[in-house]
Amino acid sequence: MKRVAVYPGSFDPMTNGHMEILRRALSVFDEVIILVAVSPTKKSLFSLGERFAMIKEATKELPGVSVDMTEGLSINYAREHGAIALVRGLRAATDFEYEFKMAAGNRFVDPKIDMVFFMSAPAFTFLSSSTIKELFMHGTDISPLVPLAVAEALKKKLNEIKK
Ligand code: COA
């Protein structure tokens, strides 16, 4: 029986921090479905479809990875797709409180699906999608911090905004 996990996030956009968590999740699970989900508290720079396309391109060489998107609950998606766990990354203690609350919500909906957390590598603990967007919009070369597909999408989005 394949061990399948769902890695939900807003990924607006995906960073190398997410990619690092993904690679480590692939060492534990046979398949990881990256789920682009709607974060109720965020206004996104990229549409769900744009984020989906970036992640597809960034992960096309990784066996065992698939990408999907949902406007529903991540936990329901996980159950409907036979996943045994939801994967999340933890960067610092500040993440724990937020994740603890979300995990409690998920457990209320379906206690049979576990949350599996990977600690971010030290090099990526400062990283977040917001930080990437802010640095990029102020002219910083963020290419070492994001997949190539994301760097290209950011350049395209900036040109659209400047029009
Ligand atoms: N390295 C670098 N950055 C990381 C990271 C890592 N390993 N892990 C998380 N981050 C950053 C993200 O870039 C993001 O940055 P941002 O806030 O600047 O955008 C931030 O940490 C939050 O991480 P993310 O994984 O994008 O989570 P989110 O909080 O944006 O999204 C959802 C949370 C989408 C998974 C959650 O809202 C969800 O499941 N929504 C679907 C509806 C649902 O199920 N709701 C009920 C939940 S109980």
PDB file of C-alpha atoms and ligand atoms in Angstrom:
ATOM      1  CA  MET A   1       0.000   0.000   0.000  1.00  0.00           C
ATOM      2  CA  LYS A   2       1.627   3.283  -1.077  1.00  0.00           C
ATOM      3  CA  ARG A   3       2.144   5.824   1.690  1.00  0.00           C
ATOM      4  CA  VAL A   4       0.724   9.083   0.310  1.00  0.00           C
ATOM      5  CA  ALA A   5       1.015  12.505   1.943  1.00  0.00           C
ATOM      6  CA  VAL A   6      -0.495  15.854   1.029  1.00  0.00           C
ATOM      7  CA  TYR A   7       1.680  18.975   1.385  1.00  0.00           C
ATOM      8  CA  PRO A   8      -0.805  21.877   1.511  1.00  0.00           C
ATOM      9  CA  GLY A   9       0.144  25.525   1.335  1.00  0.00           C
ATOM     10  CA  SER A  10      -0.679  28.834  -0.274  1.00  0.00           C
ATOM     11  CA  PHE A  11       2.720  28.748  -2.048  1.00  0.00           C
ATOM     12  CA  ASP A  12       2.392  32.365  -3.195  1.00  0.00           C
ATOM     13  CA  PRO A  13       4.988  31.671  -4.485  1.00  0.00           C
ATOM     14  CA  MET A  14       6.834  28.427  -3.696  1.00  0.00           C
ATOM     15  CA  THR A  15      10.320  28.991  -2.231  1.00  0.00           C
ATOM     16  CA  ASN A  16      13.409  26.818  -1.906  1.00  0.00           C
ATOM     17  CA  GLY A  17      12.324  26.393   1.696  1.00  0.00           C
ATOM     18  CA  HIS A  18       9.203  24.590   0.504  1.00  0.00           C
ATOM     19  CA  MET A  19      11.299  22.578  -1.960  1.00  0.00           C
ATOM     20  CA  GLU A  20      13.567  21.439   0.888  1.00  0.00           C
ATOM     21  CA  ILE A  21      10.578  20.251   2.937  1.00  0.00           C
ATOM     22  CA  LEU A  22       9.223  18.470  -0.141  1.00  0.00           C
ATOM     23  CA  ARG A  23      12.495  16.610  -0.736  1.00  0.00           C
ATOM     24  CA  ARG A  24      12.566  15.430   2.864  1.00  0.00           C
ATOM     25  CA  ALA A  25       8.926  14.368   2.764  1.00  0.00           C
ATOM     26  CA  LEU A  26       9.748  12.271  -0.330  1.00  0.00           C
ATOM     27  CA  SER A  27      12.303  10.358   1.754  1.00  0.00           C
ATOM     28  CA  VAL A  28       9.461   9.294   4.093  1.00  0.00           C
ATOM     29  CA  PHE A  29       6.421   8.952   1.823  1.00  0.00           C
ATOM     30  CA  ASP A  30       6.072   7.093  -1.476  1.00  0.00           C
ATOM     31  CA  GLU A  31       4.054   9.932  -2.998  1.00  0.00           C
ATOM     32  CA  VAL A  32       3.575  13.582  -2.073  1.00  0.00           C
ATOM     33  CA  ILE A  33       0.721  15.624  -3.499  1.00  0.00           C
ATOM     34  CA  ILE A  34       1.518  19.327  -3.329  1.00  0.00           C
ATOM     35  CA  LEU A  35      -1.818  20.997  -2.745  1.00  0.00           C
ATOM     36  CA  VAL A  36      -2.203  24.649  -3.631  1.00  0.00           C
ATOM     37  CA  ALA A  37      -4.914  25.683  -1.205  1.00  0.00           C
ATOM     38  CA  VAL A  38      -6.688  28.908  -0.388  1.00  0.00           C
ATOM     39  CA  SER A  39      -5.439  30.556   2.775  1.00  0.00           C
ATOM     40  CA  PRO A  40      -8.472  32.408   4.177  1.00  0.00           C
ATOM     41  CA  THR A  41      -6.331  35.194   5.604  1.00  0.00           C
ATOM     42  CA  LYS A  42      -4.255  36.080   2.538  1.00  0.00           C
ATOM     43  CA  LYS A  43      -4.603  38.148  -0.641  1.00  0.00           C
ATOM     44  CA  SER A  44      -2.461  36.364  -3.209  1.00  0.00           C
ATOM     45  CA  LEU A  45      -0.112  37.906  -5.788  1.00  0.00           C
ATOM     46  CA  PHE A  46      -0.465  34.848  -8.040  1.00  0.00           C
ATOM     47  CA  SER A  47      -3.719  33.104  -8.941  1.00  0.00           C
ATOM     48  CA  LEU A  48      -4.274  29.460  -7.937  1.00  0.00           C
ATOM     49  CA  GLY A  49      -3.634  28.489 -11.558  1.00  0.00           C
ATOM     50  CA  GLU A  50      -0.396  30.487 -11.783  1.00  0.00           C
ATOM     51  CA  ARG A  51       0.870  28.920  -8.552  1.00  0.00           C
ATOM     52  CA  PHE A  52      -0.148  25.463  -9.767  1.00  0.00           C
ATOM     53  CA  ALA A  53       1.783  25.958 -13.045  1.00  0.00           C
ATOM     54  CA  MET A  54       4.927  27.224 -11.276  1.00  0.00           C
ATOM     55  CA  ILE A  55       4.999  24.261  -8.907  1.00  0.00           C
ATOM     56  CA  LYS A  56       4.364  21.776 -11.741  1.00  0.00           C
ATOM     57  CA  GLU A  57       7.390  23.185 -13.591  1.00  0.00           C
ATOM     58  CA  ALA A  58       9.572  23.355 -10.478  1.00  0.00           C
ATOM     59  CA  THR A  59       8.893  19.725  -9.502  1.00  0.00           C
ATOM     60  CA  LYS A  60       8.647  18.040 -12.903  1.00  0.00           C
ATOM     61  CA  GLU A  61      11.929  16.164 -12.362  1.00  0.00           C
ATOM     62  CA  LEU A  62      10.909  14.803  -8.948  1.00  0.00           C
ATOM     63  CA  PRO A  63       9.443  11.266  -9.063  1.00  0.00           C
ATOM     64  CA  GLY A  64       6.548  10.663  -6.677  1.00  0.00           C
ATOM     65  CA  VAL A  65       5.351  14.271  -6.764  1.00  0.00           C
ATOM     66  CA  SER A  66       2.007  15.423  -8.100  1.00  0.00           C
ATOM     67  CA  VAL A  67       0.412  18.852  -7.871  1.00  0.00           C
ATOM     68  CA  ASP A  68      -3.211  19.786  -7.391  1.00  0.00           C
ATOM     69  CA  MET A  69      -5.284  22.673  -6.121  1.00  0.00           C
ATOM     70  CA  THR A  70      -8.379  23.052  -3.992  1.00  0.00           C
ATOM     71  CA  GLU A  71     -10.715  25.683  -2.653  1.00  0.00           C
ATOM     72  CA  GLY A  72     -11.901  23.299   0.039  1.00  0.00           C
ATOM     73  CA  LEU A  73     -10.375  21.925   3.240  1.00  0.00           C
ATOM     74  CA  SER A  74      -6.934  20.355   2.919  1.00  0.00           C
ATOM     75  CA  ILE A  75      -7.901  17.580   5.324  1.00  0.00           C
ATOM     76  CA  ASN A  76     -10.934  16.602   3.230  1.00  0.00           C
ATOM     77  CA  TYR A  77      -8.782  16.563   0.103  1.00  0.00           C
ATOM     78  CA  ALA A  78      -6.298  14.301   1.895  1.00  0.00           C
ATOM     79  CA  ARG A  79      -8.997  11.797   2.887  1.00  0.00           C
ATOM     80  CA  GLU A  80     -10.565  11.835  -0.592  1.00  0.00           C
ATOM     81  CA  HIS A  81      -7.152  11.060  -2.138  1.00  0.00           C
ATOM     82  CA  GLY A  82      -6.117   8.256   0.223  1.00  0.00           C
ATOM     83  CA  ALA A  83      -3.411  10.244   2.022  1.00  0.00           C
ATOM     84  CA  ILE A  84      -2.292   9.115   5.487  1.00  0.00           C
ATOM     85  CA  ALA A  85      -0.779  12.458   6.478  1.00  0.00           C
ATOM     86  CA  LEU A  86      -0.600  16.179   5.870  1.00  0.00           C
ATOM     87  CA  VAL A  87       2.966  17.503   5.687  1.00  0.00           C
ATOM     88  CA  ARG A  88       3.977  20.963   6.888  1.00  0.00           C
ATOM     89  CA  GLY A  89       7.271  22.758   7.437  1.00  0.00           C
ATOM     90  CA  LEU A  90       8.222  24.464  10.708  1.00  0.00           C
ATOM     91  CA  ARG A  91      10.727  27.336  10.575  1.00  0.00           C
ATOM     92  CA  ALA A  92      10.728  28.642  14.119  1.00  0.00           C
ATOM     93  CA  ALA A  93       8.733  28.581  17.355  1.00  0.00           C
ATOM     94  CA  THR A  94       6.423  31.224  15.899  1.00  0.00           C
ATOM     95  CA  ASP A  95       5.201  28.720  13.324  1.00  0.00           C
ATOM     96  CA  PHE A  96       4.330  26.178  16.018  1.00  0.00           C
ATOM     97  CA  GLU A  97       1.351  28.045  17.521  1.00  0.00           C
ATOM     98  CA  TYR A  98      -0.225  28.608  14.104  1.00  0.00           C
ATOM     99  CA  GLU A  99       0.381  25.016  13.025  1.00  0.00           C
ATOM    100  CA  PHE A 100      -0.830  23.626  16.383  1.00  0.00           C
ATOM    101  CA  LYS A 101      -4.170  25.432  15.896  1.00  0.00           C
ATOM    102  CA  MET A 102      -4.483  24.271  12.294  1.00  0.00           C
ATOM    103  CA  ALA A 103      -3.582  20.695  13.320  1.00  0.00           C
ATOM    104  CA  ALA A 104      -6.306  20.750  15.989  1.00  0.00           C
ATOM    105  CA  GLY A 105      -8.805  21.873  13.371  1.00  0.00           C
ATOM    106  CA  ASN A 106      -7.717  19.150  10.990  1.00  0.00           C
ATOM    107  CA  ARG A 107      -7.877  16.493  13.750  1.00  0.00           C
ATOM    108  CA  PHE A 108     -11.429  17.603  14.585  1.00  0.00           C
ATOM    109  CA  VAL A 109     -12.418  17.029  10.952  1.00  0.00           C
ATOM    110  CA  ASP A 110     -10.587  13.706  10.541  1.00  0.00           C
ATOM    111  CA  PRO A 111      -8.553  12.206  13.438  1.00  0.00           C
ATOM    112  CA  LYS A 112      -7.364   9.360  11.207  1.00  0.00           C
ATOM    113  CA  ILE A 113      -5.067  11.618   9.164  1.00  0.00           C
ATOM    114  CA  ASP A 114      -1.925  12.705  10.973  1.00  0.00           C
ATOM    115  CA  MET A 115       0.077  15.910  10.670  1.00  0.00           C
ATOM    116  CA  VAL A 116       3.790  15.353   9.948  1.00  0.00           C
ATOM    117  CA  PHE A 117       6.116  18.310  10.494  1.00  0.00           C
ATOM    118  CA  PHE A 118       9.623  18.769   9.118  1.00  0.00           C
ATOM    119  CA  MET A 119      11.880  21.402  10.661  1.00  0.00           C
ATOM    120  CA  SER A 120      13.211  23.831   8.051  1.00  0.00           C
ATOM    121  CA  ALA A 121      16.948  23.784   7.379  1.00  0.00           C
ATOM    122  CA  PRO A 122      18.710  26.725   9.112  1.00  0.00           C
ATOM    123  CA  ALA A 123      19.476  28.337   5.735  1.00  0.00           C
ATOM    124  CA  PHE A 124      15.760  28.728   5.041  1.00  0.00           C
ATOM    125  CA  THR A 125      14.331  29.765   8.410  1.00  0.00           C
ATOM    126  CA  PHE A 126      14.199  33.439   7.323  1.00  0.00           C
ATOM    127  CA  LEU A 127      12.412  32.549   4.101  1.00  0.00           C
ATOM    128  CA  SER A 128       8.744  33.112   3.422  1.00  0.00           C
ATOM    129  CA  SER A 129       6.729  33.903   0.320  1.00  0.00           C
ATOM    130  CA  SER A 130       6.065  37.424   1.609  1.00  0.00           C
ATOM    131  CA  THR A 131       9.787  38.027   2.176  1.00  0.00           C
ATOM    132  CA  ILE A 132      10.571  36.833  -1.344  1.00  0.00           C
ATOM    133  CA  LYS A 133       7.932  39.145  -2.865  1.00  0.00           C
ATOM    134  CA  GLU A 134       9.120  42.141  -0.839  1.00  0.00           C
ATOM    135  CA  LEU A 135      12.815  41.616  -1.671  1.00  0.00           C
ATOM    136  CA  PHE A 136      12.018  41.055  -5.363  1.00  0.00           C
ATOM    137  CA  MET A 137       9.757  44.111  -5.674  1.00  0.00           C
ATOM    138  CA  HIS A 138      12.631  46.202  -4.257  1.00  0.00           C
ATOM    139  CA  GLY A 139      15.104  44.950  -6.826  1.00  0.00           C
ATOM    140  CA  THR A 140      16.838  42.133  -4.926  1.00  0.00           C
ATOM    141  CA  ASP A 141      18.091  39.129  -6.897  1.00  0.00           C
ATOM    142  CA  ILE A 142      16.072  36.346  -5.250  1.00  0.00           C
ATOM    143  CA  SER A 143      17.104  33.654  -7.748  1.00  0.00           C
ATOM    144  CA  PRO A 144      19.150  31.683  -5.114  1.00  0.00           C
ATOM    145  CA  LEU A 145      16.023  31.463  -2.937  1.00  0.00           C
ATOM    146  CA  VAL A 146      13.336  30.194  -5.322  1.00  0.00           C
ATOM    147  CA  PRO A 147      12.980  27.596  -8.093  1.00  0.00           C
ATOM    148  CA  LEU A 148      13.794  28.921 -11.605  1.00  0.00           C
ATOM    149  CA  ALA A 149      10.127  28.725 -12.634  1.00  0.00           C
ATOM    150  CA  VAL A 150       9.217  31.028  -9.737  1.00  0.00           C
ATOM    151  CA  ALA A 151      11.976  33.540 -10.548  1.00  0.00           C
ATOM    152  CA  GLU A 152      10.683  33.692 -14.133  1.00  0.00           C
ATOM    153  CA  ALA A 153       7.057  34.068 -12.998  1.00  0.00           C
ATOM    154  CA  LEU A 154       8.008  36.895 -10.632  1.00  0.00           C
ATOM    155  CA  LYS A 155       9.737  38.773 -13.487  1.00  0.00           C
ATOM    156  CA  LYS A 156       6.653  38.278 -15.697  1.00  0.00           C
ATOM    157  CA  LYS A 157       4.307  39.456 -12.911  1.00  0.00           C
ATOM    158  CA  LEU A 158       6.450  42.571 -12.298  1.00  0.00           C
ATOM    159  CA  ASN A 159       6.258  43.444 -16.011  1.00  0.00           C
ATOM    160  CA  GLU A 160       2.455  43.021 -15.889  1.00  0.00           C
ATOM    161  CA  ILE A 161       2.250  45.316 -12.840  1.00  0.00           C
ATOM    162  CA  LYS A 162       4.435  47.958 -14.549  1.00  0.00           C
ATOM    163  CA  LYS A 163       2.211  48.079 -17.673  1.00  0.00           C
TER     164      LYS A 163
HETATM  165  N1  COA B   1      10.353  27.479   4.151  1.00  0.00           N
HETATM  166  C1  COA B   1      10.076  28.758   3.846  1.00  0.00           C
HETATM  167  N2  COA B   1       8.881  29.338   4.023  1.00  0.00           N
HETATM  168  C2  COA B   1       7.916  28.571   4.542  1.00  0.00           C
HETATM  169  C3  COA B   1       8.109  27.222   4.881  1.00  0.00           C
HETATM  170  C4  COA B   1       9.407  26.690   4.660  1.00  0.00           C
HETATM  171  N3  COA B   1       9.700  25.441   4.963  1.00  0.00           N
HETATM  172  N4  COA B   1       6.955  26.726   5.366  1.00  0.00           N
HETATM  173  C5  COA B   1       6.076  27.738   5.335  1.00  0.00           C
HETATM  174  N5  COA B   1       6.661  28.839   4.860  1.00  0.00           N
HETATM  175  C6  COA B   1       6.060  30.150   4.726  1.00  0.00           C
HETATM  176  C7  COA B   1       5.257  30.281   3.460  1.00  0.00           C
HETATM  177  O1  COA B   1       6.040  30.802   2.417  1.00  0.00           O
HETATM  178  C8  COA B   1       4.187  31.245   3.884  1.00  0.00           C
HETATM  179  O2  COA B   1       4.725  32.520   3.789  1.00  0.00           O
HETATM  180  P1  COA B   1       3.719  33.762   3.659  1.00  0.00           P
HETATM  181  O3  COA B   1       2.911  33.770   4.932  1.00  0.00           O
HETATM  182  O4  COA B   1       4.653  34.927   3.546  1.00  0.00           O
HETATM  183  O5  COA B   1       2.883  33.516   2.439  1.00  0.00           O
HETATM  184  C9  COA B   1       3.986  30.958   5.354  1.00  0.00           C
HETATM  185  O6  COA B   1       5.148  30.304   5.805  1.00  0.00           O
HETATM  186  C10 COA B   1       2.797  30.109   5.585  1.00  0.00           C
HETATM  187  O7  COA B   1       3.061  28.896   4.963  1.00  0.00           O
HETATM  188  P2  COA B   1       2.085  28.191   3.911  1.00  0.00           P
HETATM  189  O8  COA B   1       2.552  26.813   3.800  1.00  0.00           O
HETATM  190  O9  COA B   1       1.964  28.920   2.643  1.00  0.00           O
HETATM  191  O10 COA B   1       0.759  28.161   4.696  1.00  0.00           O
HETATM  192  P3  COA B   1      -0.404  29.150   4.642  1.00  0.00           P
HETATM  193  O11 COA B   1      -0.623  29.491   6.057  1.00  0.00           O
HETATM  194  O12 COA B   1      -0.200  30.245   3.698  1.00  0.00           O
HETATM  195  O13 COA B   1      -1.542  28.224   4.065  1.00  0.00           O
HETATM  196  C11 COA B   1      -3.086  26.454   4.208  1.00  0.00           C
HETATM  197  C12 COA B   1      -2.183  27.377   4.965  1.00  0.00           C
HETATM  198  C13 COA B   1      -3.417  26.932   2.801  1.00  0.00           C
HETATM  199  C14 COA B   1      -2.398  25.100   4.130  1.00  0.00           C
HETATM  200  C15 COA B   1      -4.347  26.385   5.063  1.00  0.00           C
HETATM  201  O14 COA B   1      -4.911  27.694   5.102  1.00  0.00           O
HETATM  202  C16 COA B   1      -5.310  25.435   4.440  1.00  0.00           C
HETATM  203  O15 COA B   1      -5.161  24.223   4.577  1.00  0.00           O
HETATM  204  N6  COA B   1      -6.305  26.017   3.749  1.00  0.00           N
HETATM  205  C17 COA B   1      -7.311  25.230   3.095  1.00  0.00           C
HETATM  206  C18 COA B   1      -8.593  25.364   3.898  1.00  0.00           C
HETATM  207  C19 COA B   1      -8.447  24.581   5.167  1.00  0.00           C
HETATM  208  O16 COA B   1      -8.154  23.392   5.179  1.00  0.00           O
HETATM  209  N7  COA B   1      -8.613  25.312   6.281  1.00  0.00           N
HETATM  210  C20 COA B   1      -8.705  24.699   7.604  1.00  0.00           C
HETATM  211  C21 COA B   1      -7.393  24.638   8.268  1.00  0.00           C
HETATM  212  S1  COA B   1      -7.684  24.011   9.917  1.00  0.00           S
END
